[in-house]
Short mmCIF file of C-alpha atoms in Angstrom, two decimals:
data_model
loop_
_atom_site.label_atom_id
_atom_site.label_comp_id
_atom_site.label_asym_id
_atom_site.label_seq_id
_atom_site.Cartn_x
_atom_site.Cartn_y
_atom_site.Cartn_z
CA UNK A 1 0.00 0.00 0.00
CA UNK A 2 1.35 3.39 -0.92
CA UNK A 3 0.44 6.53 0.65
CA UNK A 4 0.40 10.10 -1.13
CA UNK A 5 0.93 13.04 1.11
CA UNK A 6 -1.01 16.35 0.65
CA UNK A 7 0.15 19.89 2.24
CA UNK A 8 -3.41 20.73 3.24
CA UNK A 9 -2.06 23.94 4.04
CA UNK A 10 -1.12 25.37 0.55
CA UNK A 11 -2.55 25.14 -2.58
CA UNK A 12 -2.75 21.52 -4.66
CA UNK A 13 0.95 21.10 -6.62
CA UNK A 14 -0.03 20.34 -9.90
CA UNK A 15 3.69 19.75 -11.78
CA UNK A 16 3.79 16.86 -14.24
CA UNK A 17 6.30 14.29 -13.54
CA UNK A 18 6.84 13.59 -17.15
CA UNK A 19 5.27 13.70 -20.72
CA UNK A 20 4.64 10.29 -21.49
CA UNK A 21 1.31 11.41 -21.22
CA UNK A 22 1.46 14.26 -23.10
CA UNK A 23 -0.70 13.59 -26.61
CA UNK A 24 -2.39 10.99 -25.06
CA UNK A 25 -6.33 10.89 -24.73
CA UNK A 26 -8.11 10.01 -21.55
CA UNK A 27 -11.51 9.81 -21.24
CA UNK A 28 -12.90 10.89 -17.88
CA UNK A 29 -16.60 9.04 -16.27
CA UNK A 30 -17.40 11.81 -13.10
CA UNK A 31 -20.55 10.72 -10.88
CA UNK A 32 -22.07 14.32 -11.87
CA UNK A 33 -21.44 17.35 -9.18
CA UNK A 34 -23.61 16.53 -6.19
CA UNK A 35 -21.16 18.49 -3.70
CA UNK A 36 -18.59 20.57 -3.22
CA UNK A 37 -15.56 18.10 -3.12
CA UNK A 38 -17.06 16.38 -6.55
CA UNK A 39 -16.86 20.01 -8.09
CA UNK A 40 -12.96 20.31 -6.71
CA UNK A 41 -12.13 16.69 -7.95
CA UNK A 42 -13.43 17.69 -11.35
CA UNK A 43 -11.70 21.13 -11.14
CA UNK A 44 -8.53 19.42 -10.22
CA UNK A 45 -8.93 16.75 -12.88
CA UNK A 46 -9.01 18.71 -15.59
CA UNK A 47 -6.14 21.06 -14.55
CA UNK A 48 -3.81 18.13 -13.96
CA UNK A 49 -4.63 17.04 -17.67
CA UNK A 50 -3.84 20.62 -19.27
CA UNK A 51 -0.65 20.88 -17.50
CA UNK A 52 0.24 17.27 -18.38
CA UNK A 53 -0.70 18.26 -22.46
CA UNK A 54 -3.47 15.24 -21.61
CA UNK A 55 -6.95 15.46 -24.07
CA UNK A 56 -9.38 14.70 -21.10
CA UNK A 57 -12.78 13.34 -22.47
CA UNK A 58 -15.03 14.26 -19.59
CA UNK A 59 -18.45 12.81 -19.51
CA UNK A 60 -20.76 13.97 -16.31
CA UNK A 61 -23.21 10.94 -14.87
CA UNK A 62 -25.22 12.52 -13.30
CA UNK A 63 -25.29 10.57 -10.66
CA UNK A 64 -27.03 7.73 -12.69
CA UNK A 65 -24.82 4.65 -13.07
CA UNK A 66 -26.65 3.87 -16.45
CA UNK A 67 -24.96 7.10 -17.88
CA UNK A 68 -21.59 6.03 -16.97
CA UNK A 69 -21.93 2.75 -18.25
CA UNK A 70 -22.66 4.91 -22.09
CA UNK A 71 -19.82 7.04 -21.54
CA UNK A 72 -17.39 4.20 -20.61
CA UNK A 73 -18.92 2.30 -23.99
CA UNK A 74 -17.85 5.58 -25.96
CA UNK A 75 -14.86 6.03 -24.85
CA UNK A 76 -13.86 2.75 -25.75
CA UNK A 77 -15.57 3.25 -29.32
CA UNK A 78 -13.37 6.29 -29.63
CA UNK A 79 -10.07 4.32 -28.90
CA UNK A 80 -9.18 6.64 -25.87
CA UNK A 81 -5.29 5.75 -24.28
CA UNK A 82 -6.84 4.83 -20.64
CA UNK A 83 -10.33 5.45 -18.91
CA UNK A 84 -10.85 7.29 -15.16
CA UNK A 85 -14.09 5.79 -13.41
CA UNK A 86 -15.28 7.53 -10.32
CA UNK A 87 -18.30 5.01 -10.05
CA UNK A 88 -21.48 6.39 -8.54
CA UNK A 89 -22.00 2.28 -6.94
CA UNK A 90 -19.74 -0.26 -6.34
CA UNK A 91 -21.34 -3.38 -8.10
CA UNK A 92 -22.41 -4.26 -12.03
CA UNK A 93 -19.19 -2.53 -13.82
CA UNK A 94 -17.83 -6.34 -14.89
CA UNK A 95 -19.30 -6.54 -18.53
CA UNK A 96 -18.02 -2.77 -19.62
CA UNK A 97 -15.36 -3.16 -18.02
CA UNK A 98 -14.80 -6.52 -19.68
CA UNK A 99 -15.16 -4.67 -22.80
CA UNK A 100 -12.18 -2.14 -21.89
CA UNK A 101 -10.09 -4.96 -21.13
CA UNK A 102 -10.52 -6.51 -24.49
CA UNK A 103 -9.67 -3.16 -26.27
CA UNK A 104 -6.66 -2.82 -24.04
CA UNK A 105 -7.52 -0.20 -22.71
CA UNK A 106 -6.49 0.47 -18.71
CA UNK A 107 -9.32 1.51 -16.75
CA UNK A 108 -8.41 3.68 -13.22
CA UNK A 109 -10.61 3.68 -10.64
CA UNK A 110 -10.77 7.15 -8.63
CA UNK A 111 -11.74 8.17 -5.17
CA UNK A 112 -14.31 4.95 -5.28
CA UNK A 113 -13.53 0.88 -5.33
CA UNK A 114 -16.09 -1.41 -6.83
CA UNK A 115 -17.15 -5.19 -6.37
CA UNK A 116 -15.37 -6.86 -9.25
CA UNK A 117 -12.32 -8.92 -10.37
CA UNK A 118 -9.47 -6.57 -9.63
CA UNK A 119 -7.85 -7.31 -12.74
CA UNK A 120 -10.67 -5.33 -14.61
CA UNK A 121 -8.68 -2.65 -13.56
CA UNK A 122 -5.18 -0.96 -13.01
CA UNK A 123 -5.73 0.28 -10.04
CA UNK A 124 -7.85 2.29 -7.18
CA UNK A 125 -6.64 5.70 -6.43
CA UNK A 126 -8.84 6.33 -3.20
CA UNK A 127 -9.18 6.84 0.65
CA UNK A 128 -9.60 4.24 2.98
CA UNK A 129 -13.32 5.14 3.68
CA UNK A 130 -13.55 3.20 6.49
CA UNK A 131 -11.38 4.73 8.21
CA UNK A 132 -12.31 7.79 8.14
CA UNK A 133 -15.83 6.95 9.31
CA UNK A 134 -13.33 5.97 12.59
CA UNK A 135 -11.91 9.19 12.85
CA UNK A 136 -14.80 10.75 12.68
CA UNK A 137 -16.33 8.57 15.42
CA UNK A 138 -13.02 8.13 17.41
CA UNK A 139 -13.01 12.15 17.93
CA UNK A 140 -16.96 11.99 18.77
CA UNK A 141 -16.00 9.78 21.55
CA UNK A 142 -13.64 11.45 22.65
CA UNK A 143 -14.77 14.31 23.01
CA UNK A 144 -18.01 13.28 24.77
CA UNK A 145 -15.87 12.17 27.37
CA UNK A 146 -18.44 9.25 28.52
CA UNK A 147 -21.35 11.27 28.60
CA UNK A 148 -24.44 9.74 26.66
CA UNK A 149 -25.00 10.86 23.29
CA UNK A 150 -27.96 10.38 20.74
CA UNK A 151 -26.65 10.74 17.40
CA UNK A 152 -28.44 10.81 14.18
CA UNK A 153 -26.77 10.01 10.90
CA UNK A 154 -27.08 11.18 7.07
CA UNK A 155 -25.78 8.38 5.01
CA UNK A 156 -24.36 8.59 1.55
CA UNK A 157 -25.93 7.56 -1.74
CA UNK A 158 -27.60 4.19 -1.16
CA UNK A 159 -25.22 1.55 -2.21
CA UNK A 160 -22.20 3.69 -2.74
CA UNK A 161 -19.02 2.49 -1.29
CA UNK A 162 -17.83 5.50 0.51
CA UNK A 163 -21.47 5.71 2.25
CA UNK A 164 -21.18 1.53 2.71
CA UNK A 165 -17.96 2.08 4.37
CA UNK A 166 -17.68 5.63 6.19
CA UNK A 167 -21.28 4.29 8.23
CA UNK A 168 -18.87 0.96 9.19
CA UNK A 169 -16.64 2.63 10.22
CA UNK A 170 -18.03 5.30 12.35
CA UNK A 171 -19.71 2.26 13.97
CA UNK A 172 -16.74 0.29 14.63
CA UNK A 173 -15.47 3.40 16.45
CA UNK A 174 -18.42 3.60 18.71
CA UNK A 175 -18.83 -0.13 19.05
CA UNK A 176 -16.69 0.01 22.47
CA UNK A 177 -18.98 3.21 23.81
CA UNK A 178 -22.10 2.18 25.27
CA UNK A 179 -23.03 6.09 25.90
CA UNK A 180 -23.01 6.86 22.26
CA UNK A 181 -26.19 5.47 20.33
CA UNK A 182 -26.93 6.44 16.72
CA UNK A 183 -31.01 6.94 16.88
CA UNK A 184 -31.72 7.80 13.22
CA UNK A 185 -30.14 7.25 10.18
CA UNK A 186 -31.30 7.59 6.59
CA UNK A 187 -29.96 8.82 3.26
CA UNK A 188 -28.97 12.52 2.09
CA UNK A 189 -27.72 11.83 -1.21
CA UNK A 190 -24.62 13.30 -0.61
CA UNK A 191 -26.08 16.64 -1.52
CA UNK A 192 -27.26 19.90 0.51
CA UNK A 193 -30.66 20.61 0.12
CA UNK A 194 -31.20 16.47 0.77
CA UNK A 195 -29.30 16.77 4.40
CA UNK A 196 -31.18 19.38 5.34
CA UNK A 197 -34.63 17.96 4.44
CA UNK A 198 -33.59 14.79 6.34
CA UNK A 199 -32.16 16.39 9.51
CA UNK A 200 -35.40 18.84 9.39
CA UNK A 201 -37.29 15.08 9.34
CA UNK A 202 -34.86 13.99 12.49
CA UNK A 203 -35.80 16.87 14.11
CA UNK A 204 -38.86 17.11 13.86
CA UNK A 205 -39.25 13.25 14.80
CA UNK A 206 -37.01 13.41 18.22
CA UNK A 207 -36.76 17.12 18.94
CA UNK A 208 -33.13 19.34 18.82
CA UNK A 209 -33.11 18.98 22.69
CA UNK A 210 -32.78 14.76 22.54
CA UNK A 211 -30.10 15.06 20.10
CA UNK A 212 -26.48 15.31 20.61
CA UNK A 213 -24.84 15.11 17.37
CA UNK A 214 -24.88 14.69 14.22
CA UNK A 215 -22.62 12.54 12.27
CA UNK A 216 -22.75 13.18 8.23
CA UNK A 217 -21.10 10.72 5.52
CA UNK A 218 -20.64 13.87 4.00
CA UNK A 219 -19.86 17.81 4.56
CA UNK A 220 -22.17 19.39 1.95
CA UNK A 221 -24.90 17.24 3.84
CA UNK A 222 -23.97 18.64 7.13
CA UNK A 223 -23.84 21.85 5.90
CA UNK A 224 -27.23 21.72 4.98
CA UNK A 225 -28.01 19.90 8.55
CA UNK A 226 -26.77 22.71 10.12
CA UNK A 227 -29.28 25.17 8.47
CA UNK A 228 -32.10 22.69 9.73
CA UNK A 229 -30.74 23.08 13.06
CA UNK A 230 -30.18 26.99 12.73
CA UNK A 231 -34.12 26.99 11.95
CA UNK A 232 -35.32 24.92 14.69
CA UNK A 233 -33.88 27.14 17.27
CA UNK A 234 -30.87 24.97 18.30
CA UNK A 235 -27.58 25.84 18.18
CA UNK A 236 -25.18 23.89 15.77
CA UNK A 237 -21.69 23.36 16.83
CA UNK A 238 -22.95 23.66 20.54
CA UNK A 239 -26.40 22.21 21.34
CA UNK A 240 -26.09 19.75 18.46
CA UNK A 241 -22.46 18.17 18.10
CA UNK A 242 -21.50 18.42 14.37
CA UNK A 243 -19.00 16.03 12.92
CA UNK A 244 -18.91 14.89 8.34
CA UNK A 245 -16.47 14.28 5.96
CA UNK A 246 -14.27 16.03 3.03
CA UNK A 247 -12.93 18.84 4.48
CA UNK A 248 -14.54 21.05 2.09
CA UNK A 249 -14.31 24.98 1.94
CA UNK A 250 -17.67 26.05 3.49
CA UNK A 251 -17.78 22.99 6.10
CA UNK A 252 -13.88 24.53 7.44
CA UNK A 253 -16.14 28.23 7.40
CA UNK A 254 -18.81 26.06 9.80
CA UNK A 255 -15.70 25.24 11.92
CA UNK A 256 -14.19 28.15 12.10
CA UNK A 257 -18.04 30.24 12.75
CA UNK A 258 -18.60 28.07 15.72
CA UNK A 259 -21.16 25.48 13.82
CA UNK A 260 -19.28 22.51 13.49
CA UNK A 261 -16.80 20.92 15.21
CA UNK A 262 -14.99 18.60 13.03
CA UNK A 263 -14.09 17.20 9.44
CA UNK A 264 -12.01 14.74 8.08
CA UNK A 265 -10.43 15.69 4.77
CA UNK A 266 -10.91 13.53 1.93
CA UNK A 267 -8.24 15.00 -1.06
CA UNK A 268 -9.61 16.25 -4.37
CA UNK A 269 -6.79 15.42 -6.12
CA UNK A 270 -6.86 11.75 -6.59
CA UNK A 271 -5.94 12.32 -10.88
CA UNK A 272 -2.29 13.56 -10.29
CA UNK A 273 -1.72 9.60 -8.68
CA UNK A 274 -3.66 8.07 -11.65
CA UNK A 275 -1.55 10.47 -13.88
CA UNK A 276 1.78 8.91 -12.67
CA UNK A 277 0.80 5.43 -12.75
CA UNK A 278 0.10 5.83 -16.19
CA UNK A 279 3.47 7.53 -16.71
CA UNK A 280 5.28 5.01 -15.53
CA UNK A 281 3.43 2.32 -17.40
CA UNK A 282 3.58 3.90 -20.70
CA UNK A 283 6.99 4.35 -19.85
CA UNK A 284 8.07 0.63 -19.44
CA UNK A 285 5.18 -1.62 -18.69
CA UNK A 286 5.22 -1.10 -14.76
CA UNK A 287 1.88 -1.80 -12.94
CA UNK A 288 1.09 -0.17 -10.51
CA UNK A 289 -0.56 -1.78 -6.59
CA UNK A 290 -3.93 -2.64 -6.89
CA UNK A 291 -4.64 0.20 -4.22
CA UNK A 292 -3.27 4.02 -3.69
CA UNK A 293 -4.12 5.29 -0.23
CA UNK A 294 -4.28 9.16 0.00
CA UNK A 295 -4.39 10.41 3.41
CA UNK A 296 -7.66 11.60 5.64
CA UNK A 297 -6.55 13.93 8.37
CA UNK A 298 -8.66 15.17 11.30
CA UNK A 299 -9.08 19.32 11.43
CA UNK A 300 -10.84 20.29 14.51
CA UNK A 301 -11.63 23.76 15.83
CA UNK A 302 -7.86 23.77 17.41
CA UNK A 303 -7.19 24.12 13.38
CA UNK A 304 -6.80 27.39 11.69
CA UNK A 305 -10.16 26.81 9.74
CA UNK A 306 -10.12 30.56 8.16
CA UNK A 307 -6.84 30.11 6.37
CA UNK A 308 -7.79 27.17 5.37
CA UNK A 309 -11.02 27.75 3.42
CA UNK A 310 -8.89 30.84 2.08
CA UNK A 311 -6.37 28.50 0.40
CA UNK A 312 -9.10 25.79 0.07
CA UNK A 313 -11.94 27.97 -2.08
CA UNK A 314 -10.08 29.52 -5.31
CA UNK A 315 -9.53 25.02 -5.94
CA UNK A 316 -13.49 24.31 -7.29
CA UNK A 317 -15.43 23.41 -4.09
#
């Protein structure tokens, strides 16, 4: 397993570690732009290709798998050099990706993993999304300092692997904490106006004063939580314990206003990775691990959360 560093401090480095992909086509399957980090991935995406003299065929999904399916079928029609999937679910990929096998053509998996033979593909550039659902519930803990907690959840996109994983892991970090009890937990889509609809429905169903936090598989979800909370009279950040993650712009302005508490940071830039490992193999025929790890680091109110949505906002959130 290889880790890639970020400096989450300064702005994404995008310098090209050589042209062998320079000239080359790539075609590009994004899950669509349902938050903030999906909108920097895709920012960062395209910039690595233009500095790397990469043609990047980019095909938005709209967060239908169906779509990506088409767009993986014409990129292989067009003859493209390699193929970056971010899939929107982790299972039925094996036939088109059967098909970009037989046209040789390496398919990289980014930010997401999917259930299939792992030689369908080169390789995974993501997070390990379970553990960050145990940093996020390790610091919840923590915190609490045994005192009971209720805790409702907003999951991910049904089916998805980061919302399959980030809700294991949260509950492997809570499994050993009898005072911490998740009371409600039901899908936000990953997107804004969804988390707030469903934490207005938590709300309404248990009352701000019987919960204690919230825990969201995502920050643009929580984000929208918060407003729900802001609504109802409640106090987020204080009354109502706010913890997601991503680490994206407006969820380090929550932190830094006193609304949230904590994020872990899931990197946009999971292309430069998939850039190199297609360097190298054009270069000579190396293949790459079947998995890249990027990092996921805590940032807590103890962070400098101001000068980091400065840096963090000019990158596509």
């Amino acid at each position: 397993m290889k880790t890639i560093s970020t400096l989450l401090l300064s702005a994404i480095a995008l310098t090209p570690v050589g042209a062998l992909a320079a000239d080359k086509t790539i075609g590009f399957s994004q899950i669509g732009s349902e938050s903030g980090w999906r909108a920097a991935e895709t920012t960062v995406t395209k910039q690595q290709a233009e500095e790397r003299g990469v043609d990047l065929k980019f095909a938005d999904a709209q967060q239908k798998q169906e779509n990506q399916i088409k767009a993986l079928r014409g990129f292989i029609a067009q003859g493209v050099d390699a193929i970056f999937l971010a899939p929107v679910v982790a299972t039925g990929w094996d036939s088109v990706l059967e098909e970009a096998q037989d046209a040789e053509i390496p398919v990289i998996l980014l930010d997401r993993k999917i259930d299939a033979p792992d030689d369908l593909y080169m390789t995974a550039v993501t997070s390990d999304t379970v553990y960050e659902g145990e940093v996020a519930g390790k610091w919840l803990v923590d915190t609490l300092g045994g005192r009971d907690c209720r805790v409702v959840e907003l999951q991910g996109t049904t089916g998805s692997s980061p919302a399959i994983d980030r809700k294991a892991g949260f509950e492997k970090a809570i499994a050993d904490a009898p005072n911490v009890e998740i009371v409600r937990s039901q899908t936000g889509d990953f997107t804004r106006a969804q988390g707030k609809v469903v934490m207005e429905s938590f709300l309404k169903a248990e009352g701000a004063g019987n919960i204690c936090a919230l825990y969201a598989h995502n920050d643009d979800m929580a984000v929208g939580a918060i407003q729900a909370i802001k609504e109802a009279g409640a106090k987020p950040g204080e009354d109502i314990l706010v913890v997601a993650i991503d680490a994206v712009p407006d969820m380090h302005l929550a932190i830094a206003n006193g609304e949230a508490n904590a994020t872990v940071e899931l990197t946009p830039d999971m292309a430069g990775p998939a850039f190199d490992v297609l360097d190298a193999y054009w270069a000579d025929g190396a293949m790459p691990e079947k998995w890249i790890q990027t990092e996921s680091k805590l940032f807590t109110s103890a962070d400098d959360n101001q000068a980091i949505y400065d840096m963090k906002k000019g990158l596509g959130y």
